[in-house]
Short mmCIF file of C-alpha atoms and ligand atoms in Angstrom, two decimals:
data_model
loop_
_atom_site.label_atom_id
_atom_site.label_comp_id
_atom_site.label_asym_id
_atom_site.label_seq_id
_atom_site.Cartn_x
_atom_site.Cartn_y
_atom_site.Cartn_z
CA MET N 156 30.47 -12.65 -21.90
CA ALA N 157 28.67 -11.70 -18.68
CA LYS N 158 25.03 -10.64 -19.15
CA LYS N 159 24.63 -6.86 -18.87
CA SER N 160 22.54 -5.83 -15.87
CA LEU N 161 19.44 -3.69 -16.33
CA PHE N 162 20.67 -1.58 -13.45
CA ASP N 163 24.07 0.02 -12.96
CA MET N 164 23.72 -0.22 -9.14
CA LYS N 165 26.02 2.74 -8.65
CA PRO N 166 24.69 5.10 -5.96
CA VAL N 167 24.42 8.70 -7.14
CA LYS N 168 26.86 11.34 -5.97
CA GLY N 169 26.12 12.35 -2.39
CA TYR N 170 24.10 9.24 -1.56
CA GLU N 171 26.64 8.09 1.00
CA LYS N 172 26.11 11.24 3.09
CA LYS N 173 26.43 10.53 6.82
CA LEU N 174 25.31 12.57 9.80
CA GLU N 175 28.63 14.46 10.03
CA ASP N 176 28.23 15.62 6.41
CA PHE N 177 25.13 17.55 7.48
CA PHE N 178 27.08 19.70 9.90
CA PRO N 179 27.31 22.78 7.60
CA MET N 180 23.60 22.41 6.86
CA GLU N 181 22.73 22.30 10.54
CA ARG N 182 24.50 25.63 10.98
CA ARG N 183 22.85 27.21 7.95
CA CYS N 184 19.30 26.77 9.30
CA SER N 185 17.94 30.27 9.86
CA ASN N 186 15.12 29.50 12.32
CA CYS N 187 12.60 30.92 9.89
CA LEU N 188 9.68 28.61 10.90
CA GLY N 189 9.08 27.41 7.35
CA CYS N 190 9.31 23.85 8.60
CA LYS N 191 6.51 24.37 11.13
CA PHE N 192 3.82 26.16 9.13
CA VAL N 193 2.16 25.84 5.75
CA PRO N 194 3.82 28.49 3.51
CA PHE N 195 2.25 31.72 4.66
CA GLU N 196 0.68 32.64 1.32
CA LYS N 197 -1.09 29.27 1.31
CA ILE N 198 -2.42 29.20 4.88
CA LYS N 199 -6.21 29.35 4.80
CA SER N 200 -6.90 29.38 8.54
CA ASN N 201 -5.13 29.46 11.85
CA ARG N 202 -6.78 26.14 12.74
CA PHE N 203 -5.14 24.23 9.88
CA GLY N 204 -2.00 26.31 9.39
CA ARG N 205 0.59 23.89 10.76
CA ASN N 206 2.57 21.51 8.55
CA CYS N 207 4.77 19.39 10.88
CA PRO N 208 2.80 16.73 12.77
CA SER N 209 5.64 16.10 15.17
CA VAL N 210 6.10 19.63 16.53
CA TRP N 211 2.32 20.22 16.40
CA HIS N 212 1.73 17.23 18.66
CA TYR N 213 4.67 17.62 21.06
CA ASN N 214 4.67 21.43 21.01
CA PHE N 215 8.42 21.51 21.64
CA ASN N 216 11.01 22.86 19.20
CA THR N 217 13.26 19.78 19.23
CA TYR N 218 10.41 17.86 17.58
CA SER N 219 10.62 20.10 14.48
CA ALA N 220 13.11 19.98 11.62
CA ARG N 221 14.70 23.15 13.01
CA GLY N 222 14.98 21.54 16.41
CA ARG N 223 16.48 18.39 14.95
CA PHE N 224 19.11 20.50 13.14
CA GLN N 225 20.03 21.94 16.53
CA LEU N 226 19.95 18.50 18.08
CA GLY N 227 22.27 17.15 15.39
CA GLN N 228 24.61 20.07 15.88
CA ASN N 229 24.72 19.51 19.63
CA ILE N 230 25.32 15.81 19.18
CA ILE N 231 27.95 16.07 16.44
CA GLU N 232 29.80 19.26 17.17
CA ASP N 233 29.58 19.61 20.89
CA GLY N 234 28.83 16.08 21.98
CA TYR N 235 26.93 17.31 25.02
CA VAL N 236 23.62 15.85 23.91
CA LYS N 237 23.68 12.09 23.85
CA PHE N 238 21.61 9.56 21.95
CA GLU N 239 19.27 8.85 24.84
CA GLY N 240 15.98 9.79 26.50
CA GLN N 241 14.17 12.77 25.04
CA ALA N 242 16.71 13.17 22.22
CA LEU N 243 15.95 9.66 20.94
CA ASP N 244 12.25 10.30 21.35
CA ALA N 245 12.49 13.42 19.16
CA ILE N 246 14.59 11.60 16.57
CA PHE N 247 12.23 8.67 16.05
CA ASN N 248 8.94 10.56 16.33
CA CYS N 249 9.55 12.23 13.00
CA GLN N 250 6.95 10.95 10.51
CA ALA N 251 9.43 11.33 7.61
CA CYS N 252 6.51 13.00 5.84
CA GLY N 253 8.66 15.67 4.20
CA ALA N 254 6.38 18.63 4.93
CA CYS N 255 9.32 20.41 6.57
CA ASP N 256 11.44 19.85 3.46
CA VAL N 257 8.86 21.48 1.23
CA GLY N 258 8.30 24.32 3.72
CA CYS N 259 12.03 24.94 4.01
CA LYS N 260 12.51 25.09 0.25
CA VAL N 261 10.07 27.99 -0.07
CA THR N 262 12.92 30.26 0.96
CA ARG N 263 15.98 28.04 1.25
CA PHE N 264 17.68 26.10 -1.56
CA ASN N 265 20.52 24.50 0.30
CA LEU N 266 18.94 22.60 3.19
CA GLU N 267 17.61 19.05 3.35
CA PRO N 268 15.77 18.74 6.65
CA LEU N 269 14.13 15.40 5.79
CA ALA N 270 17.41 13.72 4.80
CA HIS N 271 18.95 15.08 8.01
CA ASN N 272 16.08 13.73 10.14
CA ILE N 273 16.66 10.32 8.59
CA ALA N 274 20.44 10.57 9.06
CA LEU N 275 19.82 11.08 12.79
CA LYS N 276 17.68 7.93 12.84
CA GLU N 277 20.36 6.03 10.92
CA ARG N 278 23.01 6.93 13.49
CA ALA N 279 20.72 5.88 16.34
CA VAL N 280 20.02 2.60 14.54
CA GLU N 281 23.78 2.01 14.07
CA LYS N 282 24.11 2.38 17.83
CA GLY N 283 21.35 -0.17 18.38
CA LEU N 284 19.01 2.46 19.86
CA ALA N 285 15.89 2.15 17.70
CA PRO N 286 12.55 1.35 19.38
CA VAL N 287 12.17 -2.41 19.80
CA GLU N 288 9.12 -2.47 17.51
CA LEU N 289 11.16 -0.97 14.66
CA LYS N 290 14.00 -3.41 15.26
CA ALA N 291 11.50 -6.27 15.04
CA ALA N 292 10.09 -4.86 11.78
CA ALA N 293 13.58 -4.57 10.26
CA ASN N 294 14.37 -8.09 11.39
CA SER N 295 11.19 -9.30 9.74
CA LEU N 296 12.23 -7.54 6.53
CA THR N 297 15.46 -9.51 6.49
CA LYS N 298 13.85 -12.83 7.34
CA GLN N 299 10.33 -12.65 5.92
CA LYS N 300 10.74 -9.94 3.25
CA THR N 301 8.05 -7.76 4.83
CA MET N 302 8.07 -5.22 7.65
CA LEU N 303 4.59 -6.20 8.79
CA PRO N 304 4.68 -8.09 12.07
CA ASP N 305 3.49 -11.72 11.90
CA ALA N 306 3.32 -11.76 8.08
CA LYS N 307 5.12 -14.67 6.43
CA LYS N 308 6.96 -14.89 3.13
CA ALA N 309 5.18 -18.17 2.40
CA ASN N 310 1.81 -16.35 2.25
CA ARG N 311 3.00 -13.43 0.17
CA ALA N 312 1.17 -14.35 -3.03
CA ASP N 313 -2.08 -15.49 -1.36
CA TRP N 314 -3.81 -12.23 -2.31
CA ALA N 315 -3.62 -13.17 -6.01
CA ALA N 316 -5.51 -16.46 -5.63
CA GLY N 317 -8.29 -16.77 -8.19
CA LEU N 318 -7.00 -13.96 -10.41
CA LYS N 319 -6.02 -14.61 -13.98
CA LEU N 320 -2.68 -12.91 -13.53
CA LYS N 321 0.49 -13.85 -15.39
CA ASP N 322 3.25 -15.07 -13.09
CA VAL N 323 6.44 -13.49 -14.44
CA SER N 324 8.62 -15.41 -11.98
CA GLY N 325 8.21 -18.33 -14.42
CA LYS N 326 8.14 -18.26 -18.19
CA GLU N 327 5.31 -15.78 -18.68
CA THR N 328 5.94 -12.13 -19.56
CA ALA N 329 3.78 -9.03 -19.21
CA GLU N 330 3.99 -5.36 -20.13
CA TYR N 331 3.32 -4.26 -16.53
CA VAL N 332 4.13 -6.09 -13.32
CA PHE N 333 1.69 -5.41 -10.48
CA PHE N 334 3.70 -4.73 -7.31
CA PRO N 335 1.11 -4.76 -4.50
CA GLY N 336 3.26 -3.76 -1.53
CA CYS N 337 2.92 -5.44 1.87
CA GLN N 338 -0.38 -3.95 3.02
CA TYR N 339 -2.28 -4.97 -0.13
CA ALA N 340 -0.54 -8.36 -0.09
CA TYR N 341 -1.31 -9.28 3.52
CA ASP N 342 -4.16 -7.25 5.04
CA PRO N 343 -7.37 -9.27 4.51
CA GLU N 344 -9.49 -6.19 3.68
CA LEU N 345 -6.86 -4.66 1.43
CA GLN N 346 -6.30 -7.94 -0.41
CA LYS N 347 -9.82 -7.50 -1.82
CA LYS N 348 -8.88 -4.06 -3.07
CA ALA N 349 -5.67 -5.37 -4.66
CA LYS N 350 -7.83 -7.80 -6.59
CA THR N 351 -10.09 -4.93 -7.64
CA TYR N 352 -7.08 -2.97 -8.93
CA VAL N 353 -6.04 -5.97 -11.00
CA LYS N 354 -9.53 -6.57 -12.38
CA VAL N 355 -10.00 -2.90 -13.31
CA LEU N 356 -6.64 -2.76 -15.10
CA GLN N 357 -7.35 -6.02 -16.91
CA LYS N 358 -10.81 -4.79 -17.92
CA ALA N 359 -9.06 -1.86 -19.61
CA GLY N 360 -6.83 -4.27 -21.51
CA VAL N 361 -3.57 -3.80 -19.58
CA ASP N 362 -1.19 -6.72 -20.09
CA LEU N 363 -0.57 -7.44 -16.42
CA GLY N 364 1.57 -9.88 -14.47
CA TYR N 365 2.88 -10.24 -10.93
CA LEU N 366 6.07 -11.53 -9.40
CA GLY N 367 4.65 -14.65 -7.75
CA LYS N 368 7.27 -16.20 -5.48
CA LEU N 369 9.70 -13.37 -6.28
CA ASP N 370 7.41 -10.66 -4.85
CA MET N 371 8.59 -8.94 -1.66
CA CYS N 372 8.57 -5.69 0.33
CA CYS N 373 10.02 -2.57 -1.32
CA GLY N 374 11.91 -1.79 1.91
CA GLY N 375 10.87 1.87 1.82
CA ARG N 376 9.79 1.84 5.46
CA ALA N 377 13.26 0.63 6.47
CA LYS N 378 14.72 3.74 4.86
CA GLN N 379 12.21 6.02 6.63
CA THR N 380 12.98 4.47 10.00
CA GLY N 381 16.77 4.64 9.73
CA PHE N 382 17.50 1.00 8.80
CA ARG N 383 19.63 1.91 5.82
CA GLU N 384 21.50 -1.37 5.45
CA GLU N 385 18.29 -3.39 5.49
CA PHE N 386 16.72 -1.02 2.96
CA GLU N 387 19.67 -1.31 0.58
CA ALA N 388 19.72 -5.10 0.87
CA GLU N 389 16.01 -5.20 0.04
CA ALA N 390 16.41 -2.84 -2.91
CA HIS N 391 19.20 -4.99 -4.31
CA ALA N 392 17.15 -8.16 -3.77
CA ASN N 393 14.24 -6.61 -5.67
CA ALA N 394 16.53 -5.49 -8.49
CA ALA N 395 17.88 -9.06 -8.77
CA ALA N 396 14.33 -10.47 -8.81
CA TRP N 397 13.22 -8.00 -11.51
CA GLU N 398 16.30 -8.81 -13.53
CA LYS N 399 15.52 -12.51 -13.30
CA ALA N 400 11.87 -12.00 -14.23
CA GLY N 401 12.63 -9.57 -17.05
CA VAL N 402 10.52 -6.81 -15.50
CA VAL N 403 10.25 -3.73 -17.69
CA LYS N 404 7.46 -1.65 -16.15
CA ILE N 405 5.97 -1.72 -12.65
CA VAL N 406 2.55 -0.52 -11.55
CA THR N 407 1.88 -0.25 -7.83
CA PRO N 408 -1.20 0.84 -5.87
CA CYS N 409 0.96 1.69 -2.83
CA SER N 410 2.38 5.19 -2.40
CA ASP N 411 5.25 3.98 -0.17
CA CYS N 412 6.36 1.46 -2.81
CA TYR N 413 6.00 4.13 -5.47
CA HIS N 414 8.27 6.54 -3.59
CA ALA N 415 10.78 3.84 -2.68
CA ILE N 416 11.15 2.59 -6.25
CA LYS N 417 10.85 5.92 -8.04
CA ARG N 418 13.06 7.98 -5.77
CA GLN N 419 15.06 5.90 -3.30
CA TYR N 420 16.00 3.07 -5.67
CA ALA N 421 17.07 5.62 -8.29
CA LEU N 422 19.56 7.00 -5.76
CA LEU N 423 21.08 3.53 -5.61
CA GLY N 424 21.35 3.29 -9.40
CA ILE N 425 18.31 1.01 -9.72
CA LYS N 426 16.25 2.76 -12.35
CA VAL N 427 13.09 1.05 -13.51
CA GLU N 428 9.91 2.50 -15.00
CA VAL N 429 7.30 2.66 -12.22
CA VAL N 430 3.85 4.24 -12.17
CA HIS N 431 1.30 4.48 -9.42
CA ALA N 432 -1.98 2.79 -10.30
CA VAL N 433 -3.81 6.15 -10.24
CA GLU N 434 -1.56 7.45 -13.02
CA LEU N 435 -2.32 4.44 -15.19
CA ILE N 436 -6.05 4.54 -14.45
CA ALA N 437 -6.23 8.29 -15.19
CA ASP N 438 -4.55 7.63 -18.56
CA LEU N 439 -6.94 4.76 -19.30
CA VAL N 440 -9.91 7.00 -18.51
CA LYS N 441 -8.57 9.70 -20.83
CA ALA N 442 -8.02 7.10 -23.56
CA LYS N 443 -11.64 5.93 -23.03
CA LYS N 444 -10.43 2.42 -22.22
CA LEU N 445 -12.25 2.77 -18.91
CA LYS N 446 -15.70 4.32 -19.11
CA PHE N 447 -17.78 5.27 -16.10
CA LYS N 448 -21.41 4.33 -16.62
CA LYS N 449 -22.88 4.76 -13.15
CA THR N 450 -23.53 7.90 -11.10
CA LEU N 451 -22.36 7.76 -7.48
CA ASP N 452 -23.80 11.00 -6.01
CA VAL N 453 -21.30 11.54 -3.21
CA ALA N 454 -19.25 14.47 -1.89
CA VAL N 455 -15.70 13.44 -1.07
CA THR N 456 -12.42 15.01 -0.08
CA TYR N 457 -9.05 13.68 -1.25
CA HIS N 458 -6.12 13.01 1.07
CA ASP N 459 -2.76 13.38 -0.72
CA PRO N 460 -0.45 10.63 0.60
CA CYS N 461 2.98 12.13 1.43
CA HIS N 462 4.86 9.49 -0.57
CA LEU N 463 2.75 9.91 -3.67
CA GLY N 464 2.50 13.68 -3.45
CA ARG N 465 5.42 15.78 -2.30
CA LEU N 466 7.75 12.78 -1.96
CA GLY N 467 6.61 11.28 -5.24
CA GLU N 468 8.74 13.59 -7.34
CA PRO N 469 11.12 11.68 -9.60
CA HIS N 470 14.81 11.69 -8.83
CA GLU N 471 16.93 13.69 -11.27
CA ASP N 472 20.63 12.96 -11.67
CA TRP N 473 22.86 15.93 -10.87
CA ASN N 474 26.63 15.88 -11.10
CA GLY N 475 27.42 19.56 -10.73
CA THR N 476 29.42 21.44 -8.14
CA GLU N 477 28.52 23.73 -5.28
CA LYS N 478 30.16 27.15 -5.25
CA LYS N 479 30.11 30.07 -2.89
CA ILE N 480 29.92 33.69 -4.04
CA LEU N 481 31.67 36.19 -1.76
CA ASN N 482 32.25 33.24 0.55
CA GLN N 483 28.60 33.44 1.50
CA VAL N 484 26.00 32.80 -1.17
CA HIS N 485 25.72 29.16 -2.30
CA THR N 486 25.24 28.41 -5.98
CA TRP N 487 25.23 25.23 -8.02
CA GLU N 488 26.55 24.76 -11.51
CA PRO N 489 24.54 23.64 -13.35
CA PRO N 490 21.43 24.46 -11.28
CA ARG N 491 20.58 21.62 -8.93
CA PRO N 492 17.15 19.94 -8.92
CA ARG N 493 15.05 21.36 -6.13
CA TYR N 494 12.63 18.92 -4.59
CA ALA N 495 9.87 21.24 -3.41
CA GLY N 496 7.01 18.82 -3.98
CA THR N 497 5.81 20.58 -7.14
CA TYR N 498 6.02 17.54 -9.41
CA GLY N 499 4.40 14.94 -7.19
CA ILE N 500 1.33 12.95 -8.27
CA TYR N 501 -1.59 15.24 -7.46
CA ASP N 502 -3.61 15.57 -10.65
CA ALA N 503 -4.15 11.91 -11.62
CA PRO N 504 -6.36 10.99 -8.62
CA ARG N 505 -8.28 14.26 -8.96
CA GLU N 506 -8.81 13.63 -12.69
CA ILE N 507 -10.24 10.20 -11.87
CA LEU N 508 -12.62 11.67 -9.29
CA ALA N 509 -13.68 14.42 -11.71
CA ALA N 510 -14.47 11.81 -14.37
CA ILE N 511 -16.80 9.75 -12.16
CA PRO N 512 -20.38 10.99 -12.62
CA GLY N 513 -21.88 12.36 -9.41
CA VAL N 514 -18.62 12.57 -7.42
CA ARG N 515 -18.07 16.05 -6.03
CA LEU N 516 -14.57 16.79 -4.75
CA ILE N 517 -14.32 19.31 -1.90
CA GLU N 518 -10.71 20.12 -1.10
CA MET N 519 -9.27 20.33 2.40
CA GLU N 520 -7.17 23.32 3.40
CA ARG N 521 -3.87 21.42 3.39
CA ILE N 522 -3.50 19.73 0.02
CA ARG N 523 -0.93 18.74 -2.58
CA GLU N 524 2.63 19.50 -1.40
CA ASN N 525 1.29 20.95 1.84
CA SER N 526 -0.87 17.97 2.70
CA TRP N 527 -1.07 16.90 6.36
CA CYS N 528 0.41 13.42 7.01
CA CYS N 529 -1.99 10.58 7.93
CA GLY N 530 0.17 9.73 10.96
CA ALA N 531 1.52 6.37 9.77
CA GLY N 532 4.82 7.77 8.48
CA GLY N 533 8.27 6.93 9.80
CA GLY N 534 7.01 3.76 11.49
CA CYS N 535 5.32 5.91 14.17
CA SER N 536 2.09 3.91 14.00
CA VAL N 537 4.11 0.83 14.97
CA PHE N 538 5.88 2.09 18.08
CA ASN N 539 3.79 5.13 19.10
CA PRO N 540 0.16 4.47 18.07
CA GLU N 541 -1.32 7.14 20.36
CA TYR N 542 0.70 9.86 18.63
CA SER N 543 -0.03 8.36 15.23
CA ASP N 544 -3.79 8.39 15.97
CA ALA N 545 -3.63 12.03 17.11
CA ILE N 546 -2.12 13.00 13.74
CA ALA N 547 -4.82 10.98 11.95
CA SER N 548 -7.53 12.62 14.07
CA GLU N 549 -6.28 16.06 13.01
CA ARG N 550 -6.67 14.99 9.36
CA VAL N 551 -10.15 13.56 9.89
CA THR N 552 -11.15 16.81 11.62
CA GLU N 553 -9.86 18.79 8.64
CA ALA N 554 -11.69 16.49 6.24
CA GLN N 555 -14.95 16.85 8.19
CA ALA N 556 -14.63 20.64 8.03
CA THR N 557 -15.12 20.42 4.26
CA GLY N 558 -18.57 18.88 4.66
CA ALA N 559 -17.53 15.83 2.59
CA GLU N 560 -19.11 12.45 3.31
CA ALA N 561 -15.88 10.47 2.88
CA ILE N 562 -12.10 10.73 2.61
CA VAL N 563 -10.69 9.17 -0.54
CA THR N 564 -7.06 8.18 -0.72
CA ALA N 565 -4.62 6.19 -2.85
CA CYS N 566 -2.36 4.66 -0.22
CA PRO N 567 -3.00 1.61 1.97
CA TRP N 568 -1.05 3.07 4.91
CA CYS N 569 -3.17 6.23 4.90
CA GLU N 570 -6.33 4.18 4.46
CA ILE N 571 -5.57 2.01 7.50
CA ASN N 572 -4.39 4.88 9.66
CA LEU N 573 -7.35 7.18 8.98
CA THR N 574 -10.02 4.48 9.29
CA GLY N 575 -11.95 4.35 12.56
CA ILE N 576 -10.34 7.52 13.88
CA GLU N 577 -12.44 10.07 15.76
CA SER N 578 -12.33 13.70 14.76
CA ASP N 579 -12.11 16.51 17.36
CA ASN N 580 -15.87 16.28 17.88
CA GLY N 581 -15.83 12.54 18.47
CA THR N 582 -17.38 11.48 15.16
CA TYR N 583 -16.06 9.48 12.24
CA LEU N 584 -15.77 9.76 8.49
CA ASP N 585 -15.73 6.96 5.93
CA VAL N 586 -12.33 6.32 4.37
CA VAL N 587 -12.45 5.00 0.83
CA ASP N 588 -9.80 3.54 -1.45
CA ILE N 589 -10.04 5.33 -4.80
CA ILE N 590 -10.25 1.96 -6.57
CA ASP N 591 -13.55 1.20 -4.85
CA LEU N 592 -15.11 4.34 -6.35
CA VAL N 593 -13.65 3.49 -9.75
CA ALA N 594 -14.97 -0.08 -9.66
CA LYS N 595 -18.40 1.03 -8.44
CA ALA N 596 -18.81 3.54 -11.25
CA LEU N 597 -17.76 1.27 -14.16
S1 LIG P 728 12.43 26.03 7.34
FE1 LIG P 728 14.53 25.33 7.03
S2 LIG P 728 15.80 27.16 7.48
FE2 LIG P 728 13.76 27.55 8.31
S3 LIG P 728 13.86 26.89 10.47
FE3 LIG P 728 13.10 25.14 9.30
S4 LIG P 728 14.89 23.93 8.75
FE4 LIG P 728 15.62 25.97 9.40
S1 LIG P 729 9.37 14.93 8.20
FE1 LIG P 729 7.30 15.54 8.88
S2 LIG P 729 7.23 15.00 11.07
FE2 LIG P 729 9.39 14.97 10.47
S3 LIG P 729 10.13 17.03 11.00
FE3 LIG P 729 9.51 17.05 8.84
S4 LIG P 729 7.38 17.78 8.88
FE4 LIG P 729 7.90 17.13 10.97
#
């Protein structure tokens, strides 16, 4: 009898949606501006009231979710806008940060601006029109199992050298498998932090392993950049590796991996228990398995990574039907899950910071589901670094306005993109991985 797979690998209903399927949605957009501004009741100042990095930077409607709905409509329905020039520029310079999606859902239940933005990218990719840097990254994913340029599969596990970590690709087993993600696996500075994560978790008694030669990219960036086929191939390769290694629970310090596995893999029928490291550490602190003994005396602000926060909500299966009342009002039976960012991971990192003696958290204006993107989303830092840096600079400026001495985050992409970036006044702010504060205070 064939061995039963841990995963059913059946994509959920609606997963196969293509650009044409968004046509009714494109027409339903009401030009309400929710995708351009922080929800009005939550705006604290005019200065930091915008939510979409793309339209903020380019100051042109086509670079917003609303504009991309119109662009899609013109491309699909009328065919008079072609996949070229400025249209392609607007399509790929979406950070896939999801702020528009959350903003839209304040008043609208039936629109998915983020999924539509990505569907536009997917069609451009199918036509071979992606920026060359993104094509190279996708090619690297296929060949080297990472989207980082110049990184090699053969060096994937180098980061774990010297750690007493169980290798579950062989005969060993562990309760949690540590899934570092590409940045922690390859970046020399971040490799040190990956080691710190492992040591902290082991100190608290977590039974921890890693995938050794079976470890690879989650592929989440391929999905964000429109390389759907490459993403799906990577997701299936990971599922096969986990199956082989008998993986039960995954802990990752990377917000992109977290989102990819928690949300995107679930859409493909690959459902595995995954937690972000901050969730596990917050639980260990509560259980007194990690005790902070030192006082740090520092004022910090916390940057919510998009893929851990608003895009970190778990996927919920829904097999209902859409109905129209009076041929106008859309309803769903049973009620459909509404991904408005509410259930992302916001509290765990804040609980950790609150538990460290001497750490004072001063919040920025745009936080939680309305957080401003770091600028590294959607592969923009790869093919348009100037734009990516401008988005990061806006965040550093906002962080400086709090009076904090450092920005703390829980995502390697955010950490890299915010580091060494000047604010509006030409000064800098330290960017700190939350694990460094944790380790320092133990
Ligand atoms: S918030 Fe939604 S409905 Fe409003 S303009 Fe943006 S995409 Fe359209
Ligand atoms: S995903 Fe982010 S960058 Fe793209 S349209 Fe939405 S808010 Fe703007």
